[in-house]
């Protein structure tokens, strides 16, 4: 494949309800999208960077910079026969996984479409539908959160994940457990604690949680290993797992027993598939994380989550969980059994709502070979 053009487009979407984590509150997303074209076929990817470096060091502005000044010139100047070629062309550039992922995603969509295959089929996915859970943000009061939990359980979601932080943790989990005594329940701290909180966190062992996600610093595997040794509950790493080698290290050190894979966080399909296989070889389950994606990123997540070792429900909620209107013509829905269908059409398998996309576009730039 010789790419004829790469477009970067920023769109603006407002959340139906603010979403609060230990690192901040989100009301809206500016979403950078990547469109590639070759031989009249297009492919779409999404970049999950935020406007502030709160989840990771990347931002929309750093992504735009490395795409425009480094990555896009590297891709437009050579033939690319597979997504591994995209990864190889970008490997000498350090970091910037979210920006790299946007390119890998668009290329994967284009490559699968040009072979008339779904991405699911192209990567060896085996599921038609994937089990899903929902991530619920920090609320003003515990009763408000309990209402959210029960409303989402009623919609079919198979697992509830609660965002926690110091001051919004043990009491919150206890109240939710009382209202939701037997269902799959987990918490996500987004790095809000330190090893000095180990004893406090051990109180969570009483609630039969599926996992505690990323309790400690994003760049600390050693303290996570010490914490995991003293916890019955499994630790799942998110922010810390930036590539497949980090996953191998975390499992070797005992820093976690589970891993959440986000294609954006790890730089794209090449590393995501590597993490999937590494975890499978270690007998560690994986699940598909989310970053408040619009329909394009969500479609990629569904294709990824169709792989066999994605054995726990993913953070792949219905389009309407975050967006009043999605950028695809048929929004994703969660069935009563708590699953979402994996698209079977070519590439990501969804149709983009171009009129709506144009309406919400705030910036667009095209680069030609
Ligand atoms: O840590 O998993 C996370 C959202 C934004 C940034 C980080 C995280 C999240 C979520 C929501 O938990 C996932 C989703 O529903 O897309
Ligand atoms: Mg997380």
mmCIF file of C-alpha atoms and ligand atoms in Angstrom:
data_model
loop_
_atom_site.group_PDB
_atom_site.id
_atom_site.type_symbol
_atom_site.label_atom_id
_atom_site.label_comp_id
_atom_site.label_asym_id
_atom_site.label_seq_id
_atom_site.Cartn_x
_atom_site.Cartn_y
_atom_site.Cartn_z
ATOM 1 C CA UNK A 1 0.000 0.000 0.000
ATOM 2 C CA UNK A 2 1.197 3.503 -0.811
ATOM 3 C CA UNK A 3 -0.809 6.050 1.152
ATOM 4 C CA UNK A 4 -1.980 8.986 -0.933
ATOM 5 C CA UNK A 5 -3.087 11.131 2.003
ATOM 6 C CA UNK A 6 -3.421 11.337 5.762
ATOM 7 C CA UNK A 7 -5.932 13.721 7.359
ATOM 8 C CA UNK A 8 -6.029 14.831 10.972
ATOM 9 C CA UNK A 9 -9.385 16.144 12.046
ATOM 10 C CA UNK A 10 -10.398 17.434 15.463
ATOM 11 C CA UNK A 11 -14.026 17.036 16.447
ATOM 12 C CA UNK A 12 -15.781 18.321 19.535
ATOM 13 C CA UNK A 13 -18.231 16.180 21.510
ATOM 14 C CA UNK A 14 -20.042 16.980 24.763
ATOM 15 C CA UNK A 15 -20.587 14.252 27.368
ATOM 16 C CA UNK A 16 -24.207 13.571 28.319
ATOM 17 C CA UNK A 17 -23.098 13.743 31.963
ATOM 18 C CA UNK A 18 -19.763 14.843 33.497
ATOM 19 C CA UNK A 19 -17.350 11.988 34.229
ATOM 20 C CA UNK A 20 -15.066 12.364 37.248
ATOM 21 C CA UNK A 21 -11.969 10.327 38.065
ATOM 22 C CA UNK A 22 -9.238 10.781 40.700
ATOM 23 C CA UNK A 23 -7.357 12.978 38.205
ATOM 24 C CA UNK A 24 -10.178 15.290 37.178
ATOM 25 C CA UNK A 25 -13.601 15.934 35.786
ATOM 26 C CA UNK A 26 -14.481 15.752 32.098
ATOM 27 C CA UNK A 27 -17.467 17.481 30.471
ATOM 28 C CA UNK A 28 -16.485 17.211 26.830
ATOM 29 C CA UNK A 29 -13.858 15.702 24.547
ATOM 30 C CA UNK A 30 -11.984 17.125 21.622
ATOM 31 C CA UNK A 31 -11.296 13.968 19.649
ATOM 32 C CA UNK A 32 -8.459 13.830 17.128
ATOM 33 C CA UNK A 33 -9.359 11.494 14.260
ATOM 34 C CA UNK A 34 -7.024 10.145 11.606
ATOM 35 C CA UNK A 35 -8.181 9.338 8.085
ATOM 36 C CA UNK A 36 -5.912 7.603 5.585
ATOM 37 C CA UNK A 37 -6.491 6.951 1.931
ATOM 38 C CA UNK A 38 -4.843 4.586 -0.542
ATOM 39 C CA UNK A 39 -6.155 3.418 -3.938
ATOM 40 C CA UNK A 40 -9.555 4.964 -3.238
ATOM 41 C CA UNK A 41 -10.004 3.063 0.068
ATOM 42 C CA UNK A 42 -10.145 4.950 3.363
ATOM 43 C CA UNK A 43 -9.389 4.013 6.941
ATOM 44 C CA UNK A 44 -10.238 5.714 10.214
ATOM 45 C CA UNK A 45 -8.539 5.851 13.593
ATOM 46 C CA UNK A 46 -9.082 7.743 16.841
ATOM 47 C CA UNK A 47 -6.536 9.295 19.193
ATOM 48 C CA UNK A 48 -7.432 9.018 22.878
ATOM 49 C CA UNK A 49 -5.256 11.876 24.149
ATOM 50 C CA UNK A 50 -6.931 14.499 26.320
ATOM 51 C CA UNK A 51 -6.211 18.228 26.330
ATOM 52 C CA UNK A 52 -4.328 17.944 29.652
ATOM 53 C CA UNK A 53 -1.558 15.439 30.510
ATOM 54 C CA UNK A 54 -3.507 13.820 33.368
ATOM 55 C CA UNK A 55 -3.930 10.186 32.327
ATOM 56 C CA UNK A 56 -0.531 10.117 30.620
ATOM 57 C CA UNK A 57 2.042 12.648 29.434
ATOM 58 C CA UNK A 58 0.452 12.911 25.990
ATOM 59 C CA UNK A 59 -1.982 15.654 25.014
ATOM 60 C CA UNK A 60 -3.855 16.546 21.853
ATOM 61 C CA UNK A 61 -1.206 19.176 21.134
ATOM 62 C CA UNK A 62 1.737 16.784 21.573
ATOM 63 C CA UNK A 63 -0.062 14.270 19.355
ATOM 64 C CA UNK A 64 -0.619 16.883 16.652
ATOM 65 C CA UNK A 65 3.050 17.906 16.848
ATOM 66 C CA UNK A 66 4.531 14.423 16.494
ATOM 67 C CA UNK A 67 2.046 13.451 13.796
ATOM 68 C CA UNK A 68 2.691 16.520 11.673
ATOM 69 C CA UNK A 69 6.435 16.854 12.213
ATOM 70 C CA UNK A 70 7.594 13.234 12.556
ATOM 71 C CA UNK A 71 5.139 10.396 12.036
ATOM 72 C CA UNK A 72 3.133 11.431 8.978
ATOM 73 C CA UNK A 73 6.247 12.277 6.906
ATOM 74 C CA UNK A 74 7.698 8.867 7.890
ATOM 75 C CA UNK A 75 4.584 7.022 6.675
ATOM 76 C CA UNK A 76 4.002 8.992 3.469
ATOM 77 C CA UNK A 77 7.536 8.357 2.273
ATOM 78 C CA UNK A 78 7.467 4.551 2.094
ATOM 79 C CA UNK A 79 5.288 1.622 1.012
ATOM 80 C CA UNK A 80 3.498 -0.147 3.868
ATOM 81 C CA UNK A 81 2.303 -3.702 3.490
ATOM 82 C CA UNK A 82 0.906 -4.326 6.952
ATOM 83 C CA UNK A 83 0.232 -2.696 10.305
ATOM 84 C CA UNK A 84 3.584 -4.103 11.511
ATOM 85 C CA UNK A 85 5.234 -1.935 8.846
ATOM 86 C CA UNK A 86 3.524 1.102 10.374
ATOM 87 C CA UNK A 87 4.818 0.106 13.811
ATOM 88 C CA UNK A 88 8.299 -0.491 12.390
ATOM 89 C CA UNK A 89 8.364 2.900 10.638
ATOM 90 C CA UNK A 90 7.533 4.628 13.947
ATOM 91 C CA UNK A 91 9.610 2.470 16.314
ATOM 92 C CA UNK A 92 12.662 4.766 16.404
ATOM 93 C CA UNK A 93 10.466 7.556 17.802
ATOM 94 C CA UNK A 94 10.207 7.294 21.578
ATOM 95 C CA UNK A 95 6.873 7.340 23.365
ATOM 96 C CA UNK A 96 3.774 9.108 21.989
ATOM 97 C CA UNK A 97 1.799 5.861 21.959
ATOM 98 C CA UNK A 98 -1.582 7.540 21.549
ATOM 99 C CA UNK A 99 -0.465 9.400 18.439
ATOM 100 C CA UNK A 100 1.111 6.238 17.025
ATOM 101 C CA UNK A 101 -2.062 4.283 17.755
ATOM 102 C CA UNK A 102 -4.176 6.737 15.759
ATOM 103 C CA UNK A 103 -2.083 5.876 12.716
ATOM 104 C CA UNK A 104 -2.071 2.119 13.325
ATOM 105 C CA UNK A 105 -5.837 2.129 13.778
ATOM 106 C CA UNK A 106 -6.500 4.037 10.569
ATOM 107 C CA UNK A 107 -4.078 1.796 8.690
ATOM 108 C CA UNK A 108 -5.648 -1.388 10.090
ATOM 109 C CA UNK A 109 -9.096 -0.189 8.994
ATOM 110 C CA UNK A 110 -7.818 0.659 5.522
ATOM 111 C CA UNK A 111 -5.856 -2.604 5.153
ATOM 112 C CA UNK A 112 -8.791 -4.765 6.257
ATOM 113 C CA UNK A 113 -11.243 -2.856 4.005
ATOM 114 C CA UNK A 114 -8.992 -3.282 1.014
ATOM 115 C CA UNK A 115 -9.064 -7.064 1.610
ATOM 116 C CA UNK A 116 -12.840 -6.902 2.216
ATOM 117 C CA UNK A 117 -12.333 -8.328 5.713
ATOM 118 C CA UNK A 118 -13.492 -7.147 9.097
ATOM 119 C CA UNK A 119 -10.684 -6.250 11.504
ATOM 120 C CA UNK A 120 -12.042 -8.977 13.765
ATOM 121 C CA UNK A 121 -11.375 -11.578 11.090
ATOM 122 C CA UNK A 122 -8.060 -9.977 10.100
ATOM 123 C CA UNK A 123 -6.653 -10.275 13.650
ATOM 124 C CA UNK A 124 -8.107 -13.714 14.438
ATOM 125 C CA UNK A 125 -10.942 -12.641 16.717
ATOM 126 C CA UNK A 126 -13.297 -15.434 17.687
ATOM 127 C CA UNK A 127 -16.298 -13.744 19.347
ATOM 128 C CA UNK A 128 -19.451 -12.367 17.657
ATOM 129 C CA UNK A 129 -20.427 -10.447 20.770
ATOM 130 C CA UNK A 130 -18.318 -9.293 23.689
ATOM 131 C CA UNK A 131 -19.317 -9.021 27.353
ATOM 132 C CA UNK A 132 -19.211 -5.451 28.638
ATOM 133 C CA UNK A 133 -19.131 -3.528 31.896
ATOM 134 C CA UNK A 134 -19.426 0.140 32.694
ATOM 135 C CA UNK A 135 -17.097 2.579 34.431
ATOM 136 C CA UNK A 136 -18.910 4.919 36.830
ATOM 137 C CA UNK A 137 -17.335 8.195 37.899
ATOM 138 C CA UNK A 138 -17.064 9.877 41.274
ATOM 139 C CA UNK A 139 -20.391 11.469 42.270
ATOM 140 C CA UNK A 140 -21.343 14.147 44.805
ATOM 141 C CA UNK A 141 -23.055 11.643 47.109
ATOM 142 C CA UNK A 142 -23.076 7.892 47.646
ATOM 143 C CA UNK A 143 -26.866 7.542 46.987
ATOM 144 C CA UNK A 144 -26.402 9.221 43.579
ATOM 145 C CA UNK A 145 -23.720 6.663 42.724
ATOM 146 C CA UNK A 146 -25.843 3.748 43.975
ATOM 147 C CA UNK A 147 -28.647 4.955 41.666
ATOM 148 C CA UNK A 148 -26.186 4.979 38.758
ATOM 149 C CA UNK A 149 -25.042 1.455 39.620
ATOM 150 C CA UNK A 150 -28.586 0.077 39.725
ATOM 151 C CA UNK A 151 -29.590 1.875 36.522
ATOM 152 C CA UNK A 152 -26.627 0.361 34.644
ATOM 153 C CA UNK A 153 -27.153 -3.112 36.098
ATOM 154 C CA UNK A 154 -30.748 -2.856 34.847
ATOM 155 C CA UNK A 155 -29.423 -2.080 31.360
ATOM 156 C CA UNK A 156 -27.559 -5.392 31.374
ATOM 157 C CA UNK A 157 -23.966 -4.352 32.108
ATOM 158 C CA UNK A 158 -22.105 -7.417 33.405
ATOM 159 C CA UNK A 159 -19.578 -5.592 35.559
ATOM 160 C CA UNK A 160 -19.579 -2.312 37.448
ATOM 161 C CA UNK A 161 -16.344 -0.381 37.894
ATOM 162 C CA UNK A 162 -16.214 2.447 40.410
ATOM 163 C CA UNK A 163 -13.731 5.286 40.216
ATOM 164 C CA UNK A 164 -12.095 5.738 43.635
ATOM 165 C CA UNK A 165 -9.680 8.153 45.304
ATOM 166 C CA UNK A 166 -8.662 8.889 48.911
ATOM 167 C CA UNK A 167 -11.856 9.984 50.670
ATOM 168 C CA UNK A 168 -14.088 8.209 48.098
ATOM 169 C CA UNK A 169 -13.277 4.546 48.510
ATOM 170 C CA UNK A 170 -14.059 2.074 51.329
ATOM 171 C CA UNK A 171 -17.417 3.581 52.387
ATOM 172 C CA UNK A 172 -18.458 3.966 48.770
ATOM 173 C CA UNK A 173 -17.593 0.353 47.927
ATOM 174 C CA UNK A 174 -19.410 -0.886 51.040
ATOM 175 C CA UNK A 175 -22.588 0.997 50.086
ATOM 176 C CA UNK A 176 -22.464 -0.241 46.492
ATOM 177 C CA UNK A 177 -21.821 -3.817 47.660
ATOM 178 C CA UNK A 178 -24.888 -3.639 49.912
ATOM 179 C CA UNK A 179 -27.021 -2.618 46.928
ATOM 180 C CA UNK A 180 -25.303 -4.973 44.465
ATOM 181 C CA UNK A 181 -24.269 -7.940 46.604
ATOM 182 C CA UNK A 182 -23.216 -10.599 44.105
ATOM 183 C CA UNK A 183 -22.392 -8.934 40.785
ATOM 184 C CA UNK A 184 -18.926 -8.356 39.324
ATOM 185 C CA UNK A 185 -17.534 -5.201 40.921
ATOM 186 C CA UNK A 186 -14.157 -3.500 40.574
ATOM 187 C CA UNK A 187 -12.509 -0.187 41.425
ATOM 188 C CA UNK A 188 -10.102 2.051 39.515
ATOM 189 C CA UNK A 189 -7.887 4.541 41.366
ATOM 190 C CA UNK A 190 -6.044 6.014 38.365
ATOM 191 C CA UNK A 191 -2.802 6.251 40.401
ATOM 192 C CA UNK A 192 -4.330 8.100 43.383
ATOM 193 C CA UNK A 193 -2.555 6.142 46.183
ATOM 194 C CA UNK A 194 0.963 5.387 47.418
ATOM 195 C CA UNK A 195 2.417 2.346 49.122
ATOM 196 C CA UNK A 196 1.856 4.154 52.446
ATOM 197 C CA UNK A 197 -1.875 3.480 51.837
ATOM 198 C CA UNK A 198 -1.372 -0.311 51.699
ATOM 199 C CA UNK A 199 -3.142 -0.975 54.974
ATOM 200 C CA UNK A 200 -6.046 1.266 54.009
ATOM 201 C CA UNK A 201 -6.386 -0.474 50.633
ATOM 202 C CA UNK A 202 -6.396 -3.887 52.325
ATOM 203 C CA UNK A 203 -9.869 -3.005 53.666
ATOM 204 C CA UNK A 204 -11.107 -3.444 50.089
ATOM 205 C CA UNK A 205 -10.287 -7.169 50.361
ATOM 206 C CA UNK A 206 -13.552 -7.534 52.300
ATOM 207 C CA UNK A 207 -15.778 -6.771 49.275
ATOM 208 C CA UNK A 208 -14.898 -9.598 46.881
ATOM 209 C CA UNK A 209 -13.780 -7.196 44.155
ATOM 210 C CA UNK A 210 -12.829 -8.494 40.738
ATOM 211 C CA UNK A 211 -9.783 -6.199 40.793
ATOM 212 C CA UNK A 212 -8.252 -2.936 41.943
ATOM 213 C CA UNK A 213 -7.101 -1.042 38.871
ATOM 214 C CA UNK A 214 -3.913 1.068 38.926
ATOM 215 C CA UNK A 215 -3.779 2.019 42.614
ATOM 216 C CA UNK A 216 -0.224 3.457 42.493
ATOM 217 C CA UNK A 217 1.946 5.610 40.256
ATOM 218 C CA UNK A 218 1.873 5.121 36.488
ATOM 219 C CA UNK A 219 5.615 4.443 36.342
ATOM 220 C CA UNK A 220 6.026 2.222 39.409
ATOM 221 C CA UNK A 221 5.996 -1.549 38.965
ATOM 222 C CA UNK A 222 8.042 -2.232 42.117
ATOM 223 C CA UNK A 223 5.635 -0.696 44.633
ATOM 224 C CA UNK A 224 2.737 -2.379 42.830
ATOM 225 C CA UNK A 225 4.496 -5.734 43.356
ATOM 226 C CA UNK A 226 4.882 -4.977 47.082
ATOM 227 C CA UNK A 227 1.226 -3.958 47.340
ATOM 228 C CA UNK A 228 0.022 -7.042 45.430
ATOM 229 C CA UNK A 229 1.962 -9.357 47.770
ATOM 230 C CA UNK A 230 -0.131 -8.088 50.695
ATOM 231 C CA UNK A 231 -3.508 -7.954 48.928
ATOM 232 C CA UNK A 232 -5.962 -10.762 48.300
ATOM 233 C CA UNK A 233 -7.700 -8.739 45.590
ATOM 234 C CA UNK A 234 -6.043 -8.866 42.172
ATOM 235 C CA UNK A 235 -4.321 -5.712 40.961
ATOM 236 C CA UNK A 236 -4.953 -4.805 37.333
ATOM 237 C CA UNK A 237 -2.528 -2.388 35.697
ATOM 238 C CA UNK A 238 -3.704 0.198 33.177
ATOM 239 C CA UNK A 239 -1.498 3.349 33.019
ATOM 240 C CA UNK A 240 1.689 1.314 33.722
ATOM 241 C CA UNK A 241 1.330 -0.984 30.717
ATOM 242 C CA UNK A 242 2.596 1.145 27.848
ATOM 243 C CA UNK A 243 3.841 -1.692 25.624
ATOM 244 C CA UNK A 244 4.201 -5.472 25.498
ATOM 245 C CA UNK A 245 7.560 -5.473 27.301
ATOM 246 C CA UNK A 246 5.989 -3.608 30.237
ATOM 247 C CA UNK A 247 3.300 -6.307 30.393
ATOM 248 C CA UNK A 248 5.937 -9.049 30.514
ATOM 249 C CA UNK A 249 7.822 -7.160 33.233
ATOM 250 C CA UNK A 250 4.696 -6.558 35.333
ATOM 251 C CA UNK A 251 3.778 -10.249 35.242
ATOM 252 C CA UNK A 252 7.361 -11.344 35.992
ATOM 253 C CA UNK A 253 7.583 -8.946 38.960
ATOM 254 C CA UNK A 254 4.141 -9.836 40.296
ATOM 255 C CA UNK A 255 3.018 -6.190 40.005
ATOM 256 C CA UNK A 256 -0.435 -7.301 38.862
ATOM 257 C CA UNK A 257 -2.428 -10.437 38.056
ATOM 258 C CA UNK A 258 -4.525 -8.874 35.280
ATOM 259 C CA UNK A 259 -4.033 -6.334 32.542
ATOM 260 C CA UNK A 260 -6.394 -3.945 30.848
ATOM 261 C CA UNK A 261 -5.453 -3.368 27.212
ATOM 262 C CA UNK A 262 -6.203 -0.011 25.615
ATOM 263 C CA UNK A 263 -5.057 0.122 22.004
ATOM 264 C CA UNK A 264 -4.474 3.862 22.341
ATOM 265 C CA UNK A 265 -2.343 3.652 25.479
ATOM 266 C CA UNK A 266 -0.029 1.002 24.013
ATOM 267 C CA UNK A 267 0.569 2.493 20.559
ATOM 268 C CA UNK A 268 -1.804 0.413 18.446
ATOM 269 C CA UNK A 269 -2.639 -3.104 17.364
ATOM 270 C CA UNK A 270 0.924 -4.412 17.157
ATOM 271 C CA UNK A 271 1.624 -3.923 20.871
ATOM 272 C CA UNK A 272 -1.975 -4.706 21.901
ATOM 273 C CA UNK A 273 -1.790 -8.109 20.196
ATOM 274 C CA UNK A 274 1.635 -8.675 21.787
ATOM 275 C CA UNK A 275 0.221 -7.955 25.260
ATOM 276 C CA UNK A 276 -2.722 -10.259 24.575
ATOM 277 C CA UNK A 277 -0.374 -13.106 23.648
ATOM 278 C CA UNK A 278 2.089 -12.449 26.502
ATOM 279 C CA UNK A 279 -0.735 -12.510 29.041
ATOM 280 C CA UNK A 280 -2.230 -15.646 27.505
ATOM 281 C CA UNK A 281 1.146 -17.409 27.800
ATOM 282 C CA UNK A 282 1.317 -16.385 31.498
ATOM 283 C CA UNK A 283 -2.274 -17.466 32.166
ATOM 284 C CA UNK A 284 -3.221 -13.857 32.981
ATOM 285 C CA UNK A 285 -6.619 -12.695 31.740
ATOM 286 C CA UNK A 286 -6.955 -9.414 29.858
ATOM 287 C CA UNK A 287 -9.886 -7.122 29.204
ATOM 288 C CA UNK A 288 -10.436 -4.168 26.930
ATOM 289 C CA UNK A 289 -10.233 -0.747 28.564
ATOM 290 C CA UNK A 290 -11.811 2.420 27.242
ATOM 291 C CA UNK A 291 -10.959 6.122 27.015
ATOM 292 C CA UNK A 292 -14.421 7.625 26.377
ATOM 293 C CA UNK A 293 -14.064 6.820 22.689
ATOM 294 C CA UNK A 294 -16.527 7.883 20.047
ATOM 295 C CA UNK A 295 -17.873 5.219 17.687
ATOM 296 C CA UNK A 296 -14.658 4.951 15.684
ATOM 297 C CA UNK A 297 -12.440 4.067 18.645
ATOM 298 C CA UNK A 298 -15.203 1.930 20.111
ATOM 299 C CA UNK A 299 -15.442 -0.132 16.887
ATOM 300 C CA UNK A 300 -11.686 -0.791 17.061
ATOM 301 C CA UNK A 301 -12.036 -1.779 20.737
ATOM 302 C CA UNK A 302 -14.765 -4.275 19.853
ATOM 303 C CA UNK A 303 -12.619 -5.877 17.155
ATOM 304 C CA UNK A 304 -9.739 -6.221 19.628
ATOM 305 C CA UNK A 305 -11.983 -7.564 22.400
ATOM 306 C CA UNK A 306 -13.150 -10.378 20.102
ATOM 307 C CA UNK A 307 -9.791 -12.141 20.677
ATOM 308 C CA UNK A 308 -9.934 -15.281 22.845
ATOM 309 C CA UNK A 309 -7.968 -14.139 25.937
ATOM 310 C CA UNK A 310 -10.291 -11.149 26.511
ATOM 311 C CA UNK A 311 -12.049 -13.171 29.162
ATOM 312 C CA UNK A 312 -13.441 -10.383 31.370
ATOM 313 C CA UNK A 313 -16.040 -7.731 30.454
ATOM 314 C CA UNK A 314 -14.535 -4.661 28.777
ATOM 315 C CA UNK A 315 -15.157 -0.943 29.366
ATOM 316 C CA UNK A 316 -17.057 -0.825 26.082
ATOM 317 C CA UNK A 317 -20.331 0.805 26.944
ATOM 318 C CA UNK A 318 -23.182 1.781 24.649
ATOM 319 C CA UNK A 319 -22.687 4.954 22.586
ATOM 320 C CA UNK A 320 -25.403 6.642 24.653
ATOM 321 C CA UNK A 321 -23.441 6.147 27.902
ATOM 322 C CA UNK A 322 -21.334 9.168 26.885
ATOM 323 C CA UNK A 323 -22.805 10.702 23.704
ATOM 324 C CA UNK A 324 -26.245 12.022 22.789
ATOM 325 C CA UNK A 325 -25.283 11.415 19.157
ATOM 326 C CA UNK A 326 -22.373 9.250 18.010
ATOM 327 C CA UNK A 327 -20.305 9.842 14.858
ATOM 328 C CA UNK A 328 -21.451 6.541 13.337
ATOM 329 C CA UNK A 329 -24.815 5.967 11.692
ATOM 330 C CA UNK A 330 -25.808 3.083 13.952
ATOM 331 C CA UNK A 331 -24.854 3.682 17.590
ATOM 332 C CA UNK A 332 -23.529 0.783 19.651
ATOM 333 C CA UNK A 333 -26.063 -0.769 21.980
ATOM 334 C CA UNK A 334 -25.745 -3.054 24.969
ATOM 335 C CA UNK A 335 -28.126 -6.014 24.781
ATOM 336 C CA UNK A 336 -30.079 -7.155 27.838
ATOM 337 C CA UNK A 337 -27.497 -9.932 28.336
ATOM 338 C CA UNK A 338 -24.728 -7.333 28.728
ATOM 339 C CA UNK A 339 -22.986 -7.892 25.408
ATOM 340 C CA UNK A 340 -22.234 -5.700 22.401
ATOM 341 C CA UNK A 341 -22.117 -7.069 18.881
ATOM 342 C CA UNK A 342 -18.742 -7.012 17.104
ATOM 343 C CA UNK A 343 -19.219 -5.391 13.677
ATOM 344 C CA UNK A 344 -18.786 -7.801 10.780
ATOM 345 C CA UNK A 345 -18.542 -5.375 7.854
ATOM 346 C CA UNK A 346 -15.206 -4.521 6.189
ATOM 347 C CA UNK A 347 -12.611 -2.793 8.389
ATOM 348 C CA UNK A 348 -14.105 -1.380 11.590
ATOM 349 C CA UNK A 349 -17.463 -2.383 10.125
ATOM 350 C CA UNK A 350 -19.353 0.816 10.920
ATOM 351 C CA UNK A 351 -20.515 3.697 8.717
ATOM 352 C CA UNK A 352 -19.445 7.192 9.607
ATOM 353 C CA UNK A 353 -22.129 9.881 9.831
ATOM 354 C CA UNK A 354 -20.291 12.350 7.590
ATOM 355 C CA UNK A 355 -22.841 15.156 7.884
ATOM 356 C CA UNK A 356 -22.618 15.079 11.679
ATOM 357 C CA UNK A 357 -18.833 14.761 11.578
ATOM 358 C CA UNK A 358 -18.608 17.905 9.420
ATOM 359 C CA UNK A 359 -20.906 19.737 11.821
ATOM 360 C CA UNK A 360 -18.674 19.072 14.846
ATOM 361 C CA UNK A 361 -15.289 19.438 13.114
ATOM 362 C CA UNK A 362 -13.181 22.226 14.587
ATOM 363 C CA UNK A 363 -9.937 21.691 12.672
ATOM 364 C CA UNK A 364 -8.879 19.684 9.642
ATOM 365 C CA UNK A 365 -5.529 19.301 7.907
ATOM 366 C CA UNK A 366 -4.553 17.086 5.006
ATOM 367 C CA UNK A 367 -1.080 15.783 4.162
ATOM 368 C CA UNK A 368 -0.436 14.286 0.724
ATOM 369 C CA UNK A 369 2.305 11.961 -0.447
HETATM 370 O O1 LIG B 1 -8.678 4.533 33.680
HETATM 371 O O2 LIG B 1 -9.945 3.298 32.573
HETATM 372 C C1 LIG B 1 -9.567 4.420 32.861
HETATM 373 C C2 LIG B 1 -11.758 7.009 31.130
HETATM 374 C C3 LIG B 1 -10.810 7.971 30.809
HETATM 375 C C4 LIG B 1 -9.517 7.785 31.182
HETATM 376 C C5 LIG B 1 -9.139 6.632 31.878
HETATM 377 C C6 LIG B 1 -10.088 5.668 32.200
HETATM 378 C C7 LIG B 1 -11.426 5.876 31.838
HETATM 379 C C8 LIG B 1 -12.504 4.974 32.198
HETATM 380 C C9 LIG B 1 -13.737 4.962 31.326
HETATM 381 O O3 LIG B 1 -12.503 4.280 33.187
HETATM 382 C C10 LIG B 1 -13.624 3.980 30.236
HETATM 383 C C11 LIG B 1 -14.717 4.110 29.192
HETATM 384 O O4 LIG B 1 -15.873 3.885 29.521
HETATM 385 O O5 LIG B 1 -14.412 4.425 28.027
HETATM 386 MG MG1 LIG B 2 -8.112 2.641 34.343
#
